[in-house]
PDB file of C-alpha atoms in Angstrom:
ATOM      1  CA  UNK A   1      16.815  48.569 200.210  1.00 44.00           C
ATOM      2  CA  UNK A   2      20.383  48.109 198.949  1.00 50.00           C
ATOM      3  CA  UNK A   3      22.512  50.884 199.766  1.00 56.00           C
ATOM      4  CA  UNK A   4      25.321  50.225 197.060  1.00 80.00           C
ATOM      5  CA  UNK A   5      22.124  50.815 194.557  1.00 90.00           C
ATOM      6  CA  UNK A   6      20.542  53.585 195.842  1.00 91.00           C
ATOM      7  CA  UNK A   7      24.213  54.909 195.935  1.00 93.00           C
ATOM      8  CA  UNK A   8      24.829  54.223 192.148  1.00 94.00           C
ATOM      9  CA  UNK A   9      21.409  54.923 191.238  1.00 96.00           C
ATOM     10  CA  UNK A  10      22.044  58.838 192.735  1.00 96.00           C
ATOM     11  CA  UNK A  11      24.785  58.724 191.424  1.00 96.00           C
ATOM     12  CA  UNK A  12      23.837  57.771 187.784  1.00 96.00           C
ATOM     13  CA  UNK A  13      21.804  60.808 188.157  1.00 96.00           C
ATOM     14  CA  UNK A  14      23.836  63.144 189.512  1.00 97.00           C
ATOM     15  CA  UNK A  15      26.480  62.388 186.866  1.00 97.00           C
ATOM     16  CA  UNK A  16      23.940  62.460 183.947  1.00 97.00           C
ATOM     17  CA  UNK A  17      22.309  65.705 185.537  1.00 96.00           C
ATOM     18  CA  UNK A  18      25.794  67.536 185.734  1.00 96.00           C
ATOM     19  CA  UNK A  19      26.844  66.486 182.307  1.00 96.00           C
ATOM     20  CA  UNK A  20      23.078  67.783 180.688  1.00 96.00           C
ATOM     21  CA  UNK A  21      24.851  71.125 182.359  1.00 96.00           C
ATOM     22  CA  UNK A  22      27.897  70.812 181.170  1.00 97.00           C
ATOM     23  CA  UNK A  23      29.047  70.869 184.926  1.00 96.00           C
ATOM     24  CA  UNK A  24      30.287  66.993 185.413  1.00 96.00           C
ATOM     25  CA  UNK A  25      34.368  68.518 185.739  1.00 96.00           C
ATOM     26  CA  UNK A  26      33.712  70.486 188.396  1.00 96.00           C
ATOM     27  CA  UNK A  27      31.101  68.296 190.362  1.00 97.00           C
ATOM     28  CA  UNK A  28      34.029  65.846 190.101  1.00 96.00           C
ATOM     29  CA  UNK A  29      36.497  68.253 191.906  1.00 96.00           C
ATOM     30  CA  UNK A  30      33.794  69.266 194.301  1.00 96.00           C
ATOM     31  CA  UNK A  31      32.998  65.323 195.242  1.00 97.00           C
ATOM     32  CA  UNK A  32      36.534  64.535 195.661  1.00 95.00           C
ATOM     33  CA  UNK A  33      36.750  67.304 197.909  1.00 95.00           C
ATOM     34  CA  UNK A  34      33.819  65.957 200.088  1.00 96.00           C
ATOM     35  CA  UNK A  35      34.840  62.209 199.845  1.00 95.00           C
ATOM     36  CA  UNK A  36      37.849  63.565 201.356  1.00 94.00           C
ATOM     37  CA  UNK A  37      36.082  65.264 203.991  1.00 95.00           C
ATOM     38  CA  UNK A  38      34.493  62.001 205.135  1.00 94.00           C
ATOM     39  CA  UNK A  39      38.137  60.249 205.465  1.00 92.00           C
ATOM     40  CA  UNK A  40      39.513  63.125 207.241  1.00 93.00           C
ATOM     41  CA  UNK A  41      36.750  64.138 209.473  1.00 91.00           C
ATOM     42  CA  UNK A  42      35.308  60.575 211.139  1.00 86.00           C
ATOM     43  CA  UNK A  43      32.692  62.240 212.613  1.00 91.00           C
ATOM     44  CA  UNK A  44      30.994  63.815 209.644  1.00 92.00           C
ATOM     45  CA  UNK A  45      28.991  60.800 208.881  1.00 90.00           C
ATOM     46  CA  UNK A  46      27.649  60.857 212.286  1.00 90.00           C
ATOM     47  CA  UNK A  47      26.956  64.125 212.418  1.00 91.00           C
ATOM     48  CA  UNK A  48      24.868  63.786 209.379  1.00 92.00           C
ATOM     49  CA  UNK A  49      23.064  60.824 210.575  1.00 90.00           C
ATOM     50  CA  UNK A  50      22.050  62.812 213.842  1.00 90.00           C
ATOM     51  CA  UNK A  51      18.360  63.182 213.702  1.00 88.00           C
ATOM     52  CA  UNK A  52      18.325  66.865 215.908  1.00 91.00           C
ATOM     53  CA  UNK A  53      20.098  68.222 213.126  1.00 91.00           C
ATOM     54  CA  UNK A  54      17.285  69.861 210.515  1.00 93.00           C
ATOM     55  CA  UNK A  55      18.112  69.661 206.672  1.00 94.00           C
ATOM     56  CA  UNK A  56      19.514  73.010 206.783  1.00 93.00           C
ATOM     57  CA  UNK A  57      22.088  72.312 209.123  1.00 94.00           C
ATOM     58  CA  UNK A  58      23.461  69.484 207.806  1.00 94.00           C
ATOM     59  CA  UNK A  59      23.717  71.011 204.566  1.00 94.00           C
ATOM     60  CA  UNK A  60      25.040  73.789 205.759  1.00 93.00           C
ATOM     61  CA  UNK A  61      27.535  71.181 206.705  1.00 93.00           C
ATOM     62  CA  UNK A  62      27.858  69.435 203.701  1.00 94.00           C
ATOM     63  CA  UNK A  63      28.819  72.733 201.424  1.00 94.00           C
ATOM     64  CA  UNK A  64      31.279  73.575 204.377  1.00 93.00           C
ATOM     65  CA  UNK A  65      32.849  70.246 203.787  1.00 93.00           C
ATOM     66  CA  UNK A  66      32.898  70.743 199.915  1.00 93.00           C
ATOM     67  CA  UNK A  67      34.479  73.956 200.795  1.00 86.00           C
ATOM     68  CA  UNK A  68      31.721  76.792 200.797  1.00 78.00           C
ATOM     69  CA  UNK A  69      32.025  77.472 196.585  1.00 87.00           C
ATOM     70  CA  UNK A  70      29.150  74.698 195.896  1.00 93.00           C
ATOM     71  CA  UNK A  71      28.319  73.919 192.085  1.00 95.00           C
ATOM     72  CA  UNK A  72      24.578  75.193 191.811  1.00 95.00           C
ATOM     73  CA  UNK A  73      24.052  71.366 189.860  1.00 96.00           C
ATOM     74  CA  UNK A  74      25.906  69.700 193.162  1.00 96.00           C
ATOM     75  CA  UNK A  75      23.482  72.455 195.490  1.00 95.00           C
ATOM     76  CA  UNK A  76      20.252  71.265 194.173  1.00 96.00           C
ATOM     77  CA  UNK A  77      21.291  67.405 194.264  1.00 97.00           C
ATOM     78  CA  UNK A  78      22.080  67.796 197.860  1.00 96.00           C
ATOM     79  CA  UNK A  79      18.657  69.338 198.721  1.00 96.00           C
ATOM     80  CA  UNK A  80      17.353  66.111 196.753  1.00 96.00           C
ATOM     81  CA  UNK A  81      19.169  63.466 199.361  1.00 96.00           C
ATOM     82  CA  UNK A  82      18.228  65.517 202.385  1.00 95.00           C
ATOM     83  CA  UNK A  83      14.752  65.624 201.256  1.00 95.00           C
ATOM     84  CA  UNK A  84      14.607  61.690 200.837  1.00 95.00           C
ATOM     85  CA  UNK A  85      16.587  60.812 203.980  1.00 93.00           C
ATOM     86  CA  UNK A  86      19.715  59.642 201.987  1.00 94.00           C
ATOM     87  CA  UNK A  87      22.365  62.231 203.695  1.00 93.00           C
ATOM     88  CA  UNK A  88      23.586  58.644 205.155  1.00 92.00           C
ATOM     89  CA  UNK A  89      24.802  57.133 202.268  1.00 94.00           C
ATOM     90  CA  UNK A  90      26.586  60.912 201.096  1.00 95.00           C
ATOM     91  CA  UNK A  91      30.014  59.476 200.690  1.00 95.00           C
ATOM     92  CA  UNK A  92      28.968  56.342 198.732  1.00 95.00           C
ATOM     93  CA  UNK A  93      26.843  57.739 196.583  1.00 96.00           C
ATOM     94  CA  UNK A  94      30.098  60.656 196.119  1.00 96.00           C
ATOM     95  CA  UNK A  95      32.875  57.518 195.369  1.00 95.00           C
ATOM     96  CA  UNK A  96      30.133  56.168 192.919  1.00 96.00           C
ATOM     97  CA  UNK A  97      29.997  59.376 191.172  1.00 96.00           C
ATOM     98  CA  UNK A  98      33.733  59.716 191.040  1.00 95.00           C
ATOM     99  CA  UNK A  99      34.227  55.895 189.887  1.00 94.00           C
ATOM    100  CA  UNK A 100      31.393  56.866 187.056  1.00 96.00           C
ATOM    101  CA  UNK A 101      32.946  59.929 186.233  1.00 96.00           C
ATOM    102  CA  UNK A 102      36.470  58.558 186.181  1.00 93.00           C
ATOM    103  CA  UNK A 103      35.079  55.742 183.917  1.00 92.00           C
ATOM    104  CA  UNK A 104      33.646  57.846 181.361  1.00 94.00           C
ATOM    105  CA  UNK A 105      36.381  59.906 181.323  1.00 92.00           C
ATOM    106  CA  UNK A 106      39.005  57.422 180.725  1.00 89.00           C
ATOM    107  CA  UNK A 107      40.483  58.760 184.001  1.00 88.00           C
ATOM    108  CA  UNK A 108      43.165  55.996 186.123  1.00 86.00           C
ATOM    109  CA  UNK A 109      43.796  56.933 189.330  1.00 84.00           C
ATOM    110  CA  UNK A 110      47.212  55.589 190.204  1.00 85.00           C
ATOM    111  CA  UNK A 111      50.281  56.118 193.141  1.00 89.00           C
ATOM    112  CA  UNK A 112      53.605  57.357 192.529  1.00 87.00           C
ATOM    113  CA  UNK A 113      56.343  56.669 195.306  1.00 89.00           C
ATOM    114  CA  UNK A 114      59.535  57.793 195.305  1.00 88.00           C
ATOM    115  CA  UNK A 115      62.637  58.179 197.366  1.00 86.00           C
ATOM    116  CA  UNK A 116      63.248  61.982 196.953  1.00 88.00           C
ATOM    117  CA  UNK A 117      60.749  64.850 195.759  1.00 89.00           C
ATOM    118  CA  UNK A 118      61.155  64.733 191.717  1.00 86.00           C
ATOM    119  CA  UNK A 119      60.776  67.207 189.080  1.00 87.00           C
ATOM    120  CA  UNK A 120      57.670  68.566 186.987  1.00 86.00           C
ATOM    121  CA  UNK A 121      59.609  67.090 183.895  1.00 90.00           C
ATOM    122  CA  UNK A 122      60.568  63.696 185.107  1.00 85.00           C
ATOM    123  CA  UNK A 123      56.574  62.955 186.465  1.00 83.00           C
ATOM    124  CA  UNK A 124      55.901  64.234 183.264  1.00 86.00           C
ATOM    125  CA  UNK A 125      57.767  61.818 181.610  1.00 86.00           C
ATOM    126  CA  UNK A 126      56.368  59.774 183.498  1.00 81.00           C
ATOM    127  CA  UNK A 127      53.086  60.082 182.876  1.00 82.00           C
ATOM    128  CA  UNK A 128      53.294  59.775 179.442  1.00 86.00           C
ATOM    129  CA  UNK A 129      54.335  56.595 179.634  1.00 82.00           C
ATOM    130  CA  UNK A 130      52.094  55.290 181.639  1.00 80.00           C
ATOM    131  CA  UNK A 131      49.004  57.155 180.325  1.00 81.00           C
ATOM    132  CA  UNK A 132      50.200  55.515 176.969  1.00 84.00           C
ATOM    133  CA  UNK A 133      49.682  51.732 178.245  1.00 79.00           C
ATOM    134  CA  UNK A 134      46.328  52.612 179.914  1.00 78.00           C
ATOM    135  CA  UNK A 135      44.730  54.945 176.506  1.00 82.00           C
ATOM    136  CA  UNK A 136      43.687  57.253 179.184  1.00 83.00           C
ATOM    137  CA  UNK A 137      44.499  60.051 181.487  1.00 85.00           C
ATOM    138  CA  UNK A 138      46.611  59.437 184.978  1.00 83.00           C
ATOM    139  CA  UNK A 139      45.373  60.983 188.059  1.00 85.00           C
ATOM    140  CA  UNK A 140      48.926  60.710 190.491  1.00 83.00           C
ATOM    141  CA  UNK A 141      48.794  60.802 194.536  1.00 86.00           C
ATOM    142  CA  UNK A 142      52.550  61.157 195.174  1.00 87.00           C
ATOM    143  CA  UNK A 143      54.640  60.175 198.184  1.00 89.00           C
ATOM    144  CA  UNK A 144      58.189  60.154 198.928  1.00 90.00           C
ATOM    145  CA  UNK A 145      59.014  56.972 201.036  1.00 89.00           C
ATOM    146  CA  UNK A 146      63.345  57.186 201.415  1.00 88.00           C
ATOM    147  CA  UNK A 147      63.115  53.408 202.223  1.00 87.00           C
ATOM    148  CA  UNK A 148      62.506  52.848 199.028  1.00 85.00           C
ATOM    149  CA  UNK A 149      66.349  54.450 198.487  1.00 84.00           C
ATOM    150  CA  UNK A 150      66.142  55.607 194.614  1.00 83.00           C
ATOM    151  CA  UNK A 151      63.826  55.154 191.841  1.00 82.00           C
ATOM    152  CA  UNK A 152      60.337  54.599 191.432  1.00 83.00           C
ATOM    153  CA  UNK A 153      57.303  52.450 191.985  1.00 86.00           C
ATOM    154  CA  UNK A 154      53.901  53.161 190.511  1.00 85.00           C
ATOM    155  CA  UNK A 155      50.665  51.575 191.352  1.00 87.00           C
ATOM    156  CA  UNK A 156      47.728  51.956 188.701  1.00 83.00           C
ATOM    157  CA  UNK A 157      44.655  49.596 189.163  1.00 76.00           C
ATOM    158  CA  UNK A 158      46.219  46.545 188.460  1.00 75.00           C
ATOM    159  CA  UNK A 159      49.185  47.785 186.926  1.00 78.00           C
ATOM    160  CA  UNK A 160      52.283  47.574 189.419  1.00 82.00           C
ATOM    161  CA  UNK A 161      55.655  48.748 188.222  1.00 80.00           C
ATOM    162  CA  UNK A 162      58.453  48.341 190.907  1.00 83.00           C
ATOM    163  CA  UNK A 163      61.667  50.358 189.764  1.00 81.00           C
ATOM    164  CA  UNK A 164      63.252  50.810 192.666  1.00 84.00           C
ATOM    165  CA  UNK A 165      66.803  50.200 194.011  1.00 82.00           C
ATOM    166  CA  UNK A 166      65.133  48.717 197.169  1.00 82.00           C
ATOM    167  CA  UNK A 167      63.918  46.077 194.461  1.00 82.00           C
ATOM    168  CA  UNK A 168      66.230  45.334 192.633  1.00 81.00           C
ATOM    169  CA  UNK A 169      69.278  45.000 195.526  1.00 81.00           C
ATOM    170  CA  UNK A 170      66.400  42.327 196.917  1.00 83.00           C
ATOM    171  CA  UNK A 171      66.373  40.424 193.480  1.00 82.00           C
ATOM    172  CA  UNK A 172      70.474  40.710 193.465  1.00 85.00           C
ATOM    173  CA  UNK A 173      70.328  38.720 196.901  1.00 83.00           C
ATOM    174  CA  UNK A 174      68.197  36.038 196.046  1.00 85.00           C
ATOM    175  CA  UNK A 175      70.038  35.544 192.991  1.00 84.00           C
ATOM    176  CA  UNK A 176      72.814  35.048 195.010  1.00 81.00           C
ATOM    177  CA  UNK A 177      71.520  32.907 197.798  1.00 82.00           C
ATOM    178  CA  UNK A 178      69.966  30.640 194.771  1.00 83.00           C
ATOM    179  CA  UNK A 179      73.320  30.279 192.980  1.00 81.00           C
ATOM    180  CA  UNK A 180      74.845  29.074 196.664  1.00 75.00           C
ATOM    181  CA  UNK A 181      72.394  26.789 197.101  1.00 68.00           C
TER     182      UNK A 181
END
């Protein structure tokens, strides 16, 4: 069977489930946390997939990797996948929930690099902007890169706005090296 659909199928459900509950916000939070888990810790997945392990003690796992504080909608889904074998395809089936959730929510998940740490009121600003263009809310990661040596860049799906003085001193020198041509 096709993984990516069994992932979005359990997904679809675990989504509509949660929001019948009024619980889809913090299912969210709790699948970013264990999507997060699986990037950071490379050998949860194998771990799970180890056949010695009984259901209990890979969710026991699992809820440790979501951080202990499980969503009782989230706790019941999980016993679901162990029951039908599926703890494999875990961290699909949680980026499919967070791309569904993200969707419905008019959520953009976007990058924000800059050369120095910046102020609560200039992201905001920020922000704005940007959450303006896209009709939707901005989800940030933020990294300071000095290379970049001042100003901005932001990366939002397929928007990708390059404001920095690394940038533009680049454009100044081929300007120049085209006019001495």
């Amino acid at each position: 069977m096709n993984t990516g659909l069994t992932s979005t199928r359990y997904a679809n459900a675990l989504y509509q489930f949660a929001l019948q509950k009024n619980k889809e916000d913090r299912v969210y939070e709790q699948m970013k946390l264990l999507v997060k888990s699986f990037s950071v810790f490379d050998q949860l997945r194998s771990v799970l997939d180890n056949p010695v392990l009984d259901n209990s003690r890979k969710k026991a796992i699992i809820v440790l990797a979501i951080g202990n504080d499980i969503e009782a909608v989230l706790d019941k889904f999980i016993d679901l996948v162990l029951v039908n074998n599926r703890e494999n395809q875990l961290q699909t089936i949680g980026l499919k929930y967070i791309d569904i959730y993200r969707e419905e929510k008019k959520i953009f998940s976007g990058k924000l690099t800059t050369a120095i740490e910046i102020n609560a009121t200039i992201e905001d600003h920020l922000m704005a902007m940007i959450e303006k263009q896209t009709n939707g809310t901005l989800e940030l990661e933020k990294t300071v890169n000095p290379d970049i040596l001042g100003g901005f860049m932001i990366e939002v799906d397929n928007l990708h706005w390059d404001a920095t003085l690394k940038s533009e001193l680049q454009s100044i020198k081929n300007k120049l090296i085209e006019s001495s041509i």
